[in-house]
Amino acid sequence: MQLLVFAGSTRQLSFNRRLAAVAAQIGREMGATVSHIELRDFDIPMYNADLETRGTPIDVLRLKQLMFEHPAWIICSPEYNGSYTALLKNTIDWVSSPIKADPQWHDGLRSFRGKVVGMLSASNGALGGLRSQSHLAPLLLNSQCWLAPKAFAVARAADAFDAGGALIDKGQYNNVRAVVEQVLWAAHRVENRIE
């Protein structure tokens, strides 16, 4: 199973980038082929339909293809002002935008439809970013993704990781593992149409 893992943050010391690294390692240990990407490695401007008429940026096309190729995703969503980040929304807006003249990408939901997505988040607050997940879920469902019932938020994130980026608390680690496990399990069944 091919698993795509990314965080909706580019901050150097981002809790969610650390959490994405944990999830990616868990996926590898479970036998998945993991693509752990950093959104900062993609040169994607703020979405603007006028800009789009001049041509879809090459890194948007690269991300469309990457997301299309992976049946299973883990998104680690930071919480800014009680919701997901502008970076994450901008990424989804670009990837879901149809390219009308392109026979492959005229369907804006091609990269999203049928993907099994697990949500994780980490925040220094008591809720761990749960509010960002509550806003992200309808966006993913509207994009025709399958949303894993299990999700997890790492609270008090400043104290949750050791110096090497691993989760200190075994219970938190097990909850993250449960999300990854469910996503891989469900993606296998969706891909093979097993009911």
PDB file of C-alpha atoms in Angstrom, residues 66-184:
ATOM      1  CA  LEU A  66       1.582  12.448  -6.272  1.00  0.00           C
ATOM      2  CA  MET A  67      -1.748  12.622  -4.462  1.00  0.00           C
ATOM      3  CA  PHE A  68      -3.461  10.686  -7.238  1.00  0.00           C
ATOM      4  CA  GLU A  69      -0.913   7.851  -7.005  1.00  0.00           C
ATOM      5  CA  HIS A  70      -1.399   7.260  -3.255  1.00  0.00           C
ATOM      6  CA  PRO A  71      -4.587   5.487  -2.126  1.00  0.00           C
ATOM      7  CA  ALA A  72      -3.899   6.247   1.554  1.00  0.00           C
ATOM      8  CA  TRP A  73      -3.070   9.594   3.178  1.00  0.00           C
ATOM      9  CA  ILE A  74      -2.207  10.897   6.611  1.00  0.00           C
ATOM     10  CA  ILE A  75      -2.635  14.643   7.060  1.00  0.00           C
ATOM     11  CA  CYS A  76      -1.194  16.288  10.177  1.00  0.00           C
ATOM     12  CA  SER A  77      -3.171  19.480  10.560  1.00  0.00           C
ATOM     13  CA  PRO A  78      -1.976  22.339  12.770  1.00  0.00           C
ATOM     14  CA  GLU A  79      -4.581  24.562  14.386  1.00  0.00           C
ATOM     15  CA  TYR A  80      -4.416  28.289  13.708  1.00  0.00           C
ATOM     16  CA  ASN A  81      -7.202  30.391  15.218  1.00  0.00           C
ATOM     17  CA  GLY A  82      -9.372  27.328  15.713  1.00  0.00           C
ATOM     18  CA  SER A  83      -9.065  25.985  12.157  1.00  0.00           C
ATOM     19  CA  TYR A  84      -6.636  24.489   9.649  1.00  0.00           C
ATOM     20  CA  THR A  85      -3.840  26.518   8.099  1.00  0.00           C
ATOM     21  CA  ALA A  86      -3.940  28.729   5.026  1.00  0.00           C
ATOM     22  CA  LEU A  87      -1.123  26.554   3.637  1.00  0.00           C
ATOM     23  CA  LEU A  88      -3.280  23.434   3.824  1.00  0.00           C
ATOM     24  CA  LYS A  89      -6.337  25.153   2.339  1.00  0.00           C
ATOM     25  CA  ASN A  90      -4.270  26.677  -0.462  1.00  0.00           C
ATOM     26  CA  THR A  91      -2.781  23.280  -1.278  1.00  0.00           C
ATOM     27  CA  ILE A  92      -6.216  21.676  -1.480  1.00  0.00           C
ATOM     28  CA  ASP A  93      -7.601  24.574  -3.523  1.00  0.00           C
ATOM     29  CA  TRP A  94      -4.851  24.266  -6.132  1.00  0.00           C
ATOM     30  CA  VAL A  95      -4.887  20.465  -6.342  1.00  0.00           C
ATOM     31  CA  SER A  96      -8.678  20.343  -6.648  1.00  0.00           C
ATOM     32  CA  SER A  97      -8.842  23.013  -9.347  1.00  0.00           C
ATOM     33  CA  PRO A  98      -9.642  21.501 -12.749  1.00  0.00           C
ATOM     34  CA  ILE A  99      -7.425  22.169 -15.748  1.00  0.00           C
ATOM     35  CA  LYS A 100     -10.097  22.350 -18.427  1.00  0.00           C
ATOM     36  CA  ALA A 101      -7.792  21.958 -21.419  1.00  0.00           C
ATOM     37  CA  ASP A 102      -6.006  18.923 -19.973  1.00  0.00           C
ATOM     38  CA  PRO A 103      -7.748  15.576 -20.615  1.00  0.00           C
ATOM     39  CA  GLN A 104      -6.055  14.066 -17.556  1.00  0.00           C
ATOM     40  CA  TRP A 105      -6.740  16.870 -15.081  1.00  0.00           C
ATOM     41  CA  HIS A 106     -10.023  18.366 -16.289  1.00  0.00           C
ATOM     42  CA  ASP A 107     -11.618  16.522 -13.355  1.00  0.00           C
ATOM     43  CA  GLY A 108     -10.643  18.580 -10.312  1.00  0.00           C
ATOM     44  CA  LEU A 109     -11.382  15.764  -7.873  1.00  0.00           C
ATOM     45  CA  ARG A 110      -9.258  13.163  -9.667  1.00  0.00           C
ATOM     46  CA  SER A 111      -6.510  13.421  -7.044  1.00  0.00           C
ATOM     47  CA  PHE A 112      -8.974  13.139  -4.137  1.00  0.00           C
ATOM     48  CA  ARG A 113     -11.775  10.782  -5.123  1.00  0.00           C
ATOM     49  CA  GLY A 114     -11.647   7.493  -3.221  1.00  0.00           C
ATOM     50  CA  LYS A 115      -8.579   8.303  -1.114  1.00  0.00           C
ATOM     51  CA  VAL A 116      -8.665   7.077   2.473  1.00  0.00           C
ATOM     52  CA  VAL A 117      -7.498   9.889   4.736  1.00  0.00           C
ATOM     53  CA  GLY A 118      -6.520   9.822   8.381  1.00  0.00           C
ATOM     54  CA  MET A 119      -6.336  13.042  10.363  1.00  0.00           C
ATOM     55  CA  LEU A 120      -3.762  13.759  13.037  1.00  0.00           C
ATOM     56  CA  SER A 121      -2.872  17.012  14.729  1.00  0.00           C
ATOM     57  CA  ALA A 122      -0.604  18.364  17.432  1.00  0.00           C
ATOM     58  CA  SER A 123      -0.966  21.552  19.389  1.00  0.00           C
ATOM     59  CA  ASN A 124       0.304  22.935  22.638  1.00  0.00           C
ATOM     60  CA  GLY A 125      -3.284  23.470  23.748  1.00  0.00           C
ATOM     61  CA  ALA A 126      -5.411  21.059  25.727  1.00  0.00           C
ATOM     62  CA  LEU A 127      -7.398  19.928  22.662  1.00  0.00           C
ATOM     63  CA  GLY A 128      -4.323  19.169  20.567  1.00  0.00           C
ATOM     64  CA  GLY A 129      -5.748  20.683  17.381  1.00  0.00           C
ATOM     65  CA  LEU A 130      -9.121  18.923  17.343  1.00  0.00           C
ATOM     66  CA  ARG A 131     -10.849  22.057  16.069  1.00  0.00           C
ATOM     67  CA  SER A 132      -8.675  22.060  12.962  1.00  0.00           C
ATOM     68  CA  GLN A 133      -9.765  18.484  12.306  1.00  0.00           C
ATOM     69  CA  SER A 134     -13.436  19.417  12.735  1.00  0.00           C
ATOM     70  CA  HIS A 135     -13.050  21.994   9.951  1.00  0.00           C
ATOM     71  CA  LEU A 136     -10.843  19.844   7.726  1.00  0.00           C
ATOM     72  CA  ALA A 137     -13.184  16.829   7.767  1.00  0.00           C
ATOM     73  CA  PRO A 138     -16.034  18.449   5.751  1.00  0.00           C
ATOM     74  CA  LEU A 139     -13.524  19.763   3.218  1.00  0.00           C
ATOM     75  CA  LEU A 140     -12.132  16.267   2.643  1.00  0.00           C
ATOM     76  CA  LEU A 141     -15.593  14.698   2.473  1.00  0.00           C
ATOM     77  CA  ASN A 142     -16.671  17.343  -0.034  1.00  0.00           C
ATOM     78  CA  SER A 143     -13.637  16.317  -2.115  1.00  0.00           C
ATOM     79  CA  GLN A 144     -14.986  12.724  -2.109  1.00  0.00           C
ATOM     80  CA  CYS A 145     -12.316  11.273   0.162  1.00  0.00           C
ATOM     81  CA  TRP A 146     -13.056   8.435   2.553  1.00  0.00           C
ATOM     82  CA  LEU A 147     -12.368   9.716   6.052  1.00  0.00           C
ATOM     83  CA  ALA A 148     -11.027   7.231   8.600  1.00  0.00           C
ATOM     84  CA  PRO A 149     -13.260   7.174  11.715  1.00  0.00           C
ATOM     85  CA  LYS A 150     -10.199   7.156  13.945  1.00  0.00           C
ATOM     86  CA  ALA A 151      -8.352  10.447  14.374  1.00  0.00           C
ATOM     87  CA  PHE A 152      -6.022  11.679  17.078  1.00  0.00           C
ATOM     88  CA  ALA A 153      -4.781  14.987  18.458  1.00  0.00           C
ATOM     89  CA  VAL A 154      -1.592  15.308  20.484  1.00  0.00           C
ATOM     90  CA  ALA A 155      -2.206  17.794  23.290  1.00  0.00           C
ATOM     91  CA  ARG A 156       0.544  19.702  25.178  1.00  0.00           C
ATOM     92  CA  ALA A 157       2.730  19.093  22.134  1.00  0.00           C
ATOM     93  CA  ALA A 158       5.690  21.111  23.442  1.00  0.00           C
ATOM     94  CA  ASP A 159       6.265  18.327  25.964  1.00  0.00           C
ATOM     95  CA  ALA A 160       5.125  15.407  23.800  1.00  0.00           C
ATOM     96  CA  PHE A 161       8.280  14.744  21.732  1.00  0.00           C
ATOM     97  CA  ASP A 162      11.772  13.783  22.790  1.00  0.00           C
ATOM     98  CA  ALA A 163      14.924  15.347  21.345  1.00  0.00           C
ATOM     99  CA  GLY A 164      14.867  12.880  18.454  1.00  0.00           C
ATOM    100  CA  GLY A 165      11.266  13.696  17.517  1.00  0.00           C
ATOM    101  CA  ALA A 166       9.681  10.532  18.930  1.00  0.00           C
ATOM    102  CA  LEU A 167       6.502  10.646  20.986  1.00  0.00           C
ATOM    103  CA  ILE A 168       7.322  10.183  24.653  1.00  0.00           C
ATOM    104  CA  ASP A 169       3.956   8.916  25.840  1.00  0.00           C
ATOM    105  CA  LYS A 170       3.212   5.332  24.789  1.00  0.00           C
ATOM    106  CA  GLY A 171      -0.519   5.966  24.834  1.00  0.00           C
ATOM    107  CA  GLN A 172      -0.183   8.838  22.369  1.00  0.00           C
ATOM    108  CA  TYR A 173       2.072   6.729  20.164  1.00  0.00           C
ATOM    109  CA  ASN A 174      -0.468   3.889  20.189  1.00  0.00           C
ATOM    110  CA  ASN A 175      -3.265   6.285  19.207  1.00  0.00           C
ATOM    111  CA  VAL A 176      -1.246   7.572  16.260  1.00  0.00           C
ATOM    112  CA  ARG A 177      -0.448   3.995  15.287  1.00  0.00           C
ATOM    113  CA  ALA A 178      -4.150   3.100  15.420  1.00  0.00           C
ATOM    114  CA  VAL A 179      -4.979   5.870  12.943  1.00  0.00           C
ATOM    115  CA  VAL A 180      -2.259   4.768  10.511  1.00  0.00           C
ATOM    116  CA  GLU A 181      -3.321   1.143  10.857  1.00  0.00           C
ATOM    117  CA  GLN A 182      -6.968   1.943  10.145  1.00  0.00           C
ATOM    118  CA  VAL A 183      -6.097   4.051   7.102  1.00  0.00           C
ATOM    119  CA  LEU A 184      -3.979   1.276   5.593  1.00  0.00           C
TER     120      LEU A 184
END
